[in-house]
Short mmCIF file of C-alpha atoms in Angstrom, two decimals:
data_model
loop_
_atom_site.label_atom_id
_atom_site.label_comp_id
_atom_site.label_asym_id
_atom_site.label_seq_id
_atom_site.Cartn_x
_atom_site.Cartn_y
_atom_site.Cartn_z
CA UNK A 1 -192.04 -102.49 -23.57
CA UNK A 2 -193.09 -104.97 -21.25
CA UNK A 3 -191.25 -106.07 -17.97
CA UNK A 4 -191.15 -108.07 -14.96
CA UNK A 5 -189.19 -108.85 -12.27
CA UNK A 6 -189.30 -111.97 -9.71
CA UNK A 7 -186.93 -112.98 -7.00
CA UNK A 8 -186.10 -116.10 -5.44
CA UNK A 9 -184.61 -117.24 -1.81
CA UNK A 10 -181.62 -118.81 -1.37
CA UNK A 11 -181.19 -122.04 1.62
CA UNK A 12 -179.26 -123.67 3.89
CA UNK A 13 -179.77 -127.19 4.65
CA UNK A 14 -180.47 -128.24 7.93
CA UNK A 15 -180.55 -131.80 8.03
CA UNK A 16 -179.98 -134.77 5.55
CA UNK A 17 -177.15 -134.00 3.80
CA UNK A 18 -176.08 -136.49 0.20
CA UNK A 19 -178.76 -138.87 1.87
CA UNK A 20 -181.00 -136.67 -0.10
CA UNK A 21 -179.60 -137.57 -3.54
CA UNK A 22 -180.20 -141.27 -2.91
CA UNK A 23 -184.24 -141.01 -2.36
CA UNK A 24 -183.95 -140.33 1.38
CA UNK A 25 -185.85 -136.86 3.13
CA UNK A 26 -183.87 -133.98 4.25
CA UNK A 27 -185.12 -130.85 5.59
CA UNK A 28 -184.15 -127.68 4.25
CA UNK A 29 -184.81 -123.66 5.00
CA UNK A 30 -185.05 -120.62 2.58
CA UNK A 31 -183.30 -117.60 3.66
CA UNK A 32 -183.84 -113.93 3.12
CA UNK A 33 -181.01 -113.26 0.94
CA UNK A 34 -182.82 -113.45 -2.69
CA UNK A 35 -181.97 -112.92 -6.36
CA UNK A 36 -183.75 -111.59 -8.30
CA UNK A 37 -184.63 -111.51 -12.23
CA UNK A 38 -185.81 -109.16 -14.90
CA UNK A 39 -187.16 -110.05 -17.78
CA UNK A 40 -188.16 -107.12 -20.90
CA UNK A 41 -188.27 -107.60 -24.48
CA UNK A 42 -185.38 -106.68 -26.12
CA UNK A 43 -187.18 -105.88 -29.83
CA UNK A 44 -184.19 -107.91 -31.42
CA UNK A 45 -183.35 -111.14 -32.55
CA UNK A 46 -181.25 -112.67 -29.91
CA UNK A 47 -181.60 -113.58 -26.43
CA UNK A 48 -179.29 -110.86 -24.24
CA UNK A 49 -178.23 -111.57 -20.57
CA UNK A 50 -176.83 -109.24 -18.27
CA UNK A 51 -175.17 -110.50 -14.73
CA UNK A 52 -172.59 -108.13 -13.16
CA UNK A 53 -172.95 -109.67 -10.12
CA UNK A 54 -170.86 -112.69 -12.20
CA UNK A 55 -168.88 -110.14 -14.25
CA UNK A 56 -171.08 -110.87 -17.07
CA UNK A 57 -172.60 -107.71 -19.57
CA UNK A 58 -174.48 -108.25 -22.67
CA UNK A 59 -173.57 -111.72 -23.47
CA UNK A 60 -175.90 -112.77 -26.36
CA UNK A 61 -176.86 -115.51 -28.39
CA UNK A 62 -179.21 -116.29 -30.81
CA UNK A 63 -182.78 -118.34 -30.07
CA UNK A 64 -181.68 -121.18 -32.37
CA UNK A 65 -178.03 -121.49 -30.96
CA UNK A 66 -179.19 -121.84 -27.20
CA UNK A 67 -178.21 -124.58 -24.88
CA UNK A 68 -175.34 -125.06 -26.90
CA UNK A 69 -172.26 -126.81 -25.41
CA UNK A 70 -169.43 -125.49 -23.78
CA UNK A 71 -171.57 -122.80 -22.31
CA UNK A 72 -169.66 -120.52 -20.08
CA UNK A 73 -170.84 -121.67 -16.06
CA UNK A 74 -171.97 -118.26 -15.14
CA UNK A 75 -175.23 -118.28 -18.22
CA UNK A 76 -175.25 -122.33 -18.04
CA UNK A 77 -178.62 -122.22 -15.57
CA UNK A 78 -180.19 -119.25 -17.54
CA UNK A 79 -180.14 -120.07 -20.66
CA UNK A 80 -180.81 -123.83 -20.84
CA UNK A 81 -183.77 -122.85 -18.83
CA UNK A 82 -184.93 -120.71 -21.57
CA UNK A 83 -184.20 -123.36 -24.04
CA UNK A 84 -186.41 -125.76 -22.18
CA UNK A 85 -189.06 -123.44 -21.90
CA UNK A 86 -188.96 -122.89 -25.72
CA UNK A 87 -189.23 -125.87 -26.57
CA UNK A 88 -192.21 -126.56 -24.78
CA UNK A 89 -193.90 -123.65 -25.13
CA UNK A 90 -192.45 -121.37 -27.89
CA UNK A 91 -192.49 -118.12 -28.18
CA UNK A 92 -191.72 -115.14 -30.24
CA UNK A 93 -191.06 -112.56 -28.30
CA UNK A 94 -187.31 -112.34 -27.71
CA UNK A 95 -185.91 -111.18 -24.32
CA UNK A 96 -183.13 -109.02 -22.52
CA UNK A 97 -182.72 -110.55 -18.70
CA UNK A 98 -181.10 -108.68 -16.03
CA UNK A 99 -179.61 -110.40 -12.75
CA UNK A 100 -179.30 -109.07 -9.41
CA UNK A 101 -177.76 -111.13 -6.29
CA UNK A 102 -177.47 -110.29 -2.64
CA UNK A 103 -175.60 -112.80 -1.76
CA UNK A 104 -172.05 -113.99 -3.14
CA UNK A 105 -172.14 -117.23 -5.66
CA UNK A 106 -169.55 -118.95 -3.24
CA UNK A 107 -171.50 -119.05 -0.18
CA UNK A 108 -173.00 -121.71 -0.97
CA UNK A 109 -176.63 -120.70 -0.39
CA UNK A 110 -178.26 -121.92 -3.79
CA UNK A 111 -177.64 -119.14 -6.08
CA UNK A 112 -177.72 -121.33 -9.38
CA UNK A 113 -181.14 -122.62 -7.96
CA UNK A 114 -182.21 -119.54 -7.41
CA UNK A 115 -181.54 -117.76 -10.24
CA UNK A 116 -183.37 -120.95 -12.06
CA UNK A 117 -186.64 -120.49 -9.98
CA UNK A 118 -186.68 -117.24 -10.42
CA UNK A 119 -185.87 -117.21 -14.10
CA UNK A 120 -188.89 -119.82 -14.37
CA UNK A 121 -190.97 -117.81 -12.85
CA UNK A 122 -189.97 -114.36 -14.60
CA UNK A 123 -191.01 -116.65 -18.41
CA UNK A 124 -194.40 -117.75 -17.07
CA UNK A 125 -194.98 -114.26 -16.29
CA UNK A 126 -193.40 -112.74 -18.82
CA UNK A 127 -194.66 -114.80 -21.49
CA UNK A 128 -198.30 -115.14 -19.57
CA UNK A 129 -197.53 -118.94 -19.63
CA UNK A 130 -199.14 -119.85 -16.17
CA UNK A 131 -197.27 -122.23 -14.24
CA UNK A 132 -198.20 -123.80 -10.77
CA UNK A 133 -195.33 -124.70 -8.15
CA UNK A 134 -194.99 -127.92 -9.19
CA UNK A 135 -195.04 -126.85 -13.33
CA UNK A 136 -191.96 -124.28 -12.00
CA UNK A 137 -190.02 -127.34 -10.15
CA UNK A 138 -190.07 -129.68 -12.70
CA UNK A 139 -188.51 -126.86 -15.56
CA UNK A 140 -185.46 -125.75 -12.93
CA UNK A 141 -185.51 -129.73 -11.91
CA UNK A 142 -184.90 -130.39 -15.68
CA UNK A 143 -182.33 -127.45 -16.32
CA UNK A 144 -180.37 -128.48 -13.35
CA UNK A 145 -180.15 -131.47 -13.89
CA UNK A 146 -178.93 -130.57 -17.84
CA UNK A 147 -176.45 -128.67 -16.30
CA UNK A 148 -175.15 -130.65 -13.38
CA UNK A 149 -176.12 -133.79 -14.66
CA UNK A 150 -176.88 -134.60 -10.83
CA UNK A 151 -179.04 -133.01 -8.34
CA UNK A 152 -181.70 -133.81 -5.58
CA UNK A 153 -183.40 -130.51 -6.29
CA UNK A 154 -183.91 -129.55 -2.54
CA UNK A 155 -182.78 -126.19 -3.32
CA UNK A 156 -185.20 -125.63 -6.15
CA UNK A 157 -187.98 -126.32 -3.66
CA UNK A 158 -186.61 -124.41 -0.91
CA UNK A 159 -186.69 -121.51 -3.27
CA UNK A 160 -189.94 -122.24 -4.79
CA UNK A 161 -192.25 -123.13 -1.87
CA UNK A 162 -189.95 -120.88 0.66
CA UNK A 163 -190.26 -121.63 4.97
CA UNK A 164 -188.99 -124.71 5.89
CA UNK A 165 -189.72 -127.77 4.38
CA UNK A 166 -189.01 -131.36 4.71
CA UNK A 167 -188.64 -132.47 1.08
CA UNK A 168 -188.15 -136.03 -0.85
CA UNK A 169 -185.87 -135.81 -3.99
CA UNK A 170 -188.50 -136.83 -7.03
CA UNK A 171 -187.18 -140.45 -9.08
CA UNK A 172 -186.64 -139.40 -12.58
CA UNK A 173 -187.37 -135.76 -13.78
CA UNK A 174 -191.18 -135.79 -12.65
CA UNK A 175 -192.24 -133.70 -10.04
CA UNK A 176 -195.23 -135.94 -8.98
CA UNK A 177 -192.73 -138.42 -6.87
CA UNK A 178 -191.73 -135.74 -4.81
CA UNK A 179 -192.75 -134.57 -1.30
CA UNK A 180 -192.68 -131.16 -0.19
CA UNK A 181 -194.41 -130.68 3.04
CA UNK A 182 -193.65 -127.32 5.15
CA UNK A 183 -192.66 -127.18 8.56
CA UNK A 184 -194.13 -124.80 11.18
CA UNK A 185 -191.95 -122.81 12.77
CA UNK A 186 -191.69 -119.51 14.37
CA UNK A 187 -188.22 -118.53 14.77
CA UNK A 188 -185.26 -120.97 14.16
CA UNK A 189 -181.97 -119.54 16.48
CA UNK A 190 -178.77 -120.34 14.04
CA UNK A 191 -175.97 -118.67 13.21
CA UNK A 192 -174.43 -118.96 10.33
CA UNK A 193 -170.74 -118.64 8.88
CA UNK A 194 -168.77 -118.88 5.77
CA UNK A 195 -165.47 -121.02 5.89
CA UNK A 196 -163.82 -118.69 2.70
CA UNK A 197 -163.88 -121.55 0.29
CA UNK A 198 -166.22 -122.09 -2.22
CA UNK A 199 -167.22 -126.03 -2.81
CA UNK A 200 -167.55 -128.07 -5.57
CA UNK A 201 -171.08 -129.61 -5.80
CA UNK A 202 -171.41 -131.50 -8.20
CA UNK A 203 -167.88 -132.78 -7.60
CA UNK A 204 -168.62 -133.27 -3.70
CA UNK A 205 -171.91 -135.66 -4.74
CA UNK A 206 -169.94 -137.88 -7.43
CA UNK A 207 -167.45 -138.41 -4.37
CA UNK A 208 -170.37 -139.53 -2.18
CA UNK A 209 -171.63 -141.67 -5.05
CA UNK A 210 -168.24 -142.86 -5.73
CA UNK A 211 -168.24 -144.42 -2.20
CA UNK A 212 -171.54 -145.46 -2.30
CA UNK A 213 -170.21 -147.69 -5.01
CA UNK A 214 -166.96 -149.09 -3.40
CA UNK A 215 -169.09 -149.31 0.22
CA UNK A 216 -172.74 -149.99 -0.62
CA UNK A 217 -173.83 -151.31 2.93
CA UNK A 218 -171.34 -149.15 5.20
CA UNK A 219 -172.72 -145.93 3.20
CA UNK A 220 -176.04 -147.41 3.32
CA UNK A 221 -176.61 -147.66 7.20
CA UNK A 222 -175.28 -143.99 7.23
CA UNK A 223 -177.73 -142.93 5.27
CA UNK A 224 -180.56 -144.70 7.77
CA UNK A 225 -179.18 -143.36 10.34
CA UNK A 226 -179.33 -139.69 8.96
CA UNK A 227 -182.89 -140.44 7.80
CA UNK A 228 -184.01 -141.43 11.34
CA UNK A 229 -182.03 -137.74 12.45
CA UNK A 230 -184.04 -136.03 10.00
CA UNK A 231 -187.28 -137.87 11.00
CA UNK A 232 -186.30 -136.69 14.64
CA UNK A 233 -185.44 -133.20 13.87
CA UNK A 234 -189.12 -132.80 11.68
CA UNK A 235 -190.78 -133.28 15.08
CA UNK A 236 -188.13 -131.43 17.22
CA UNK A 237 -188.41 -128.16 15.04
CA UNK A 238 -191.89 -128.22 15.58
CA UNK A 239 -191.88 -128.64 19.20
CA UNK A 240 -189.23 -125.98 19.45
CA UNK A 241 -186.99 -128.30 21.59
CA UNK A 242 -183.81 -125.92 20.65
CA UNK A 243 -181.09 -128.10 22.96
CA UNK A 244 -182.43 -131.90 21.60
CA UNK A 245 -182.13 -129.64 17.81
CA UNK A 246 -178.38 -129.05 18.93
CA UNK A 247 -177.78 -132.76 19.35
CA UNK A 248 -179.29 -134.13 16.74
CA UNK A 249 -177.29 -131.50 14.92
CA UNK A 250 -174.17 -132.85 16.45
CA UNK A 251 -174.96 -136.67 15.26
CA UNK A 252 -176.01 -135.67 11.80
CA UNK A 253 -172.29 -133.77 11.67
CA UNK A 254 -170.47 -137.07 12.40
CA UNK A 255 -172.55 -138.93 10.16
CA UNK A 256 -171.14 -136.58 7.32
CA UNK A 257 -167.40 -136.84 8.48
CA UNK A 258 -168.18 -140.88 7.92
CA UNK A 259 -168.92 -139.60 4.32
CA UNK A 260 -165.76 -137.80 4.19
CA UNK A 261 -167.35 -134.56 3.26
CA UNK A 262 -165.95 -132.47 5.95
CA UNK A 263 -163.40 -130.51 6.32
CA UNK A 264 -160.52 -128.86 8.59
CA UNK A 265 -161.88 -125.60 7.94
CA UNK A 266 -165.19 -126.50 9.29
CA UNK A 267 -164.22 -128.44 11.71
CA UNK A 268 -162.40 -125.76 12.72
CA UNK A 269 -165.81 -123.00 12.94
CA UNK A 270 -167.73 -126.23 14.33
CA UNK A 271 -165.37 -126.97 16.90
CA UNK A 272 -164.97 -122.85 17.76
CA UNK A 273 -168.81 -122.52 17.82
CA UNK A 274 -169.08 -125.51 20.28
CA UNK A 275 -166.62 -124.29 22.79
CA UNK A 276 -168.41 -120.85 22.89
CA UNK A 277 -171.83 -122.34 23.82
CA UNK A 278 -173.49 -123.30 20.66
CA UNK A 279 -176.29 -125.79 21.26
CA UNK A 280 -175.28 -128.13 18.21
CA UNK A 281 -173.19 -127.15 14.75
CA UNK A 282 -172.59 -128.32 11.73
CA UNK A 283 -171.80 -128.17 7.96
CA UNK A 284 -174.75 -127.28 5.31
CA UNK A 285 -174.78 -128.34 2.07
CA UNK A 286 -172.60 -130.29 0.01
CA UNK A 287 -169.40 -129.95 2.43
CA UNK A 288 -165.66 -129.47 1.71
CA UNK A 289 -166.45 -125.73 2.29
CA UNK A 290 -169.47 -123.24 2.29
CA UNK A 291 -171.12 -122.41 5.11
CA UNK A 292 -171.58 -124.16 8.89
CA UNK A 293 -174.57 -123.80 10.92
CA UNK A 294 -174.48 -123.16 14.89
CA UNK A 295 -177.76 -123.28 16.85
CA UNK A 296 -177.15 -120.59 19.44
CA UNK A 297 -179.44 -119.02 22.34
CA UNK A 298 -179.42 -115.19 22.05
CA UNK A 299 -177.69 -114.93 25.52
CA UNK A 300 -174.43 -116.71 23.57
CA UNK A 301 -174.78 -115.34 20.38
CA UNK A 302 -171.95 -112.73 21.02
CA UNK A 303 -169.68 -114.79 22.05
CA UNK A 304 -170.39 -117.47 19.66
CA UNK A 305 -169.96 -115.54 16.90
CA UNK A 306 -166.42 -114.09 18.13
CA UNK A 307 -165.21 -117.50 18.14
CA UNK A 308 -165.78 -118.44 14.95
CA UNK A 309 -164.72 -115.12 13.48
CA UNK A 310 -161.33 -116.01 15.41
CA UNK A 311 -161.31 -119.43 13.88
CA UNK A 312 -161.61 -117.86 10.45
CA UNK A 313 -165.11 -118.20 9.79
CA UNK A 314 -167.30 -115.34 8.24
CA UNK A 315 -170.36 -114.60 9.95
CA UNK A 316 -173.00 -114.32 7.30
CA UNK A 317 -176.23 -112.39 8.37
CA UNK A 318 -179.74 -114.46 7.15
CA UNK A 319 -182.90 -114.85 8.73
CA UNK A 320 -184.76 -118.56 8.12
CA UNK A 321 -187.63 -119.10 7.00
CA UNK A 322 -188.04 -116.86 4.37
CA UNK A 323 -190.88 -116.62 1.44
CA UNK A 324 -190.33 -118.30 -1.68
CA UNK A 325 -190.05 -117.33 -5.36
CA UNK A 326 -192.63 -114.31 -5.60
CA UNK A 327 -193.34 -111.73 -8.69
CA UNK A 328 -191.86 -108.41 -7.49
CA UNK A 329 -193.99 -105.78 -9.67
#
């Protein structure tokens, strides 16, 4: 029977933070941690999903019952994405899918997006359906945001086109008003460390919206002045200017405790990672929790990392810049 197999990256944001969800540019990295997807026809009648990884074996369901509500979280991503794809392009081939992660769900490193672009990419393969990048965005853009009901889809991008891009949430569910534009780079020095607690994020982003609301201008100027960091860091990546990175890194962090997204546990790593020598450090991603980000020479890696192991953190080895979604055999 037939079979293939894709795999996605997962990310960290690096700069821009909720801004992102309100139309303004962020810039965000894939990392080499991926997930990957099998896809094989099963010869049966229903679709069949196996993810250990979530504790998940053999959950099936048939084709016309999919996307139904009340779908438990850990098939939510997979299977509306199937739906969607069915309904645009149906099929009748039924399929058995197979998930693999190698990285933990509460890291925060865009395994839902992941296993979406990945997913998307195993169909279009699988059901020789071809699909371009921006074809594959707008289906996970669309499932996400069935499932979520919010998103800025900087993750689906980051695990699409891969590197490090500089990226402009789309208006609506069309690709077309995006901007995706990739950002040279060699190396990128950061270390990177889990706080133990797993964040909410769609709950994190209705928070942010919430204030947005209650604040309009306040939240507004903060979000300015994070889009002029992110304009800053675009050019300072490039140029490799690692200690004017650190700073801007430092400004974009207080921006986001004005949001109140932060948290004493980060605080804690970021404030560790700083007195060790870090060039700059900060939260990535939706806050409350996840991961932090400290831009360290190699000289003070060591020591960086010791500090923020003592502070509680969980040093998490990635590299940056990592390809995106790619078919595997």
């Amino acid at each position: 029977m037939k079979k293939v197999k894709t795999s996605a990256p997962g990310k960290l944001m690096l700069f821009g933070e909720h801004s992102v969800v309100f139309g303004h540019p962020c810039i965000v990295t894939a990392v080499d941690r991926r997930l990957s997807i099998t896809v094989e026809e099963n010869g049966e009648e229903v679709f069949i999903l196996d993810a250990p990884d979530l504790g998940l074996r053999a959950y099936s369901k048939r084709i016309c019952d999919l996307g139904n509500k009340d779908l438990p979280k850990e098939v939510s991503f997979i299977e509306t994405c199937y739906k969607l794809f069915l309904e645009k392009y149906p099929q009748q081939k039924t399929i058995h899918v197979y998930s693999k992660n190698e990285f933990k769900s509460s890291y925060g490193l865009g395994s839902s997006s992941a296993s979406t672009v990945a997913f998307a990419k195993a169909l279009s393969e699988f059901y020789e359906v071809p699909m371009n990048n921006d074809q594959l965005f707008d289906l996970a853009y669309q499932t996400v945001l069935e499932v979520q009901g919010v998103a800025s889809g900087f993750d689906i991008a980051a695990a699409i086109w891969g590197g490090t891009i500089y990226y402009i949430t789309p208006h609506g569910k069309l690709s077309k008003h995006k901007t995706v534009e990739p950002i040279k780079i060699k190396n990128l020095p950061l270390l990177v460390a889990y706080t133990g607690i797993k964040a909410d994020t769609a709950t994190l982003i209705r928070m942010v919206q919430n204030l947005h609301s209650e604040n309009k201008g306040t939240v507004n100027h903060i979000f300015t002045d994070i889009t002029l960091l992110v304009e800053q860091a675009k050019k300072t990546l490039q140029q490799q200017d690692w200690p004017h990175l650190g700073l801007l890194m430092d400004e974009n962090q207080a921006l986001l405790r004005k949001l109140q997204i932060s948290s004493i546990e980060l605080e804690n790593l970021i404030a560790a990672g700083k007195s060790a020598g870090a060039m700059g450090a900060k939260l990535s991603g939706a806050g409350g929790g996840d991961c932090m980000l400290a831009l360290v020479d190699e000289a003070e890696k060591k020591a960086v990392a010791q500090e923020i192991t003592k502070a509680g953190g969980k040093i998490i080895e990635v590299e940056m810049n990592a390809e995106g979604v790619r078919l595997e055999n």
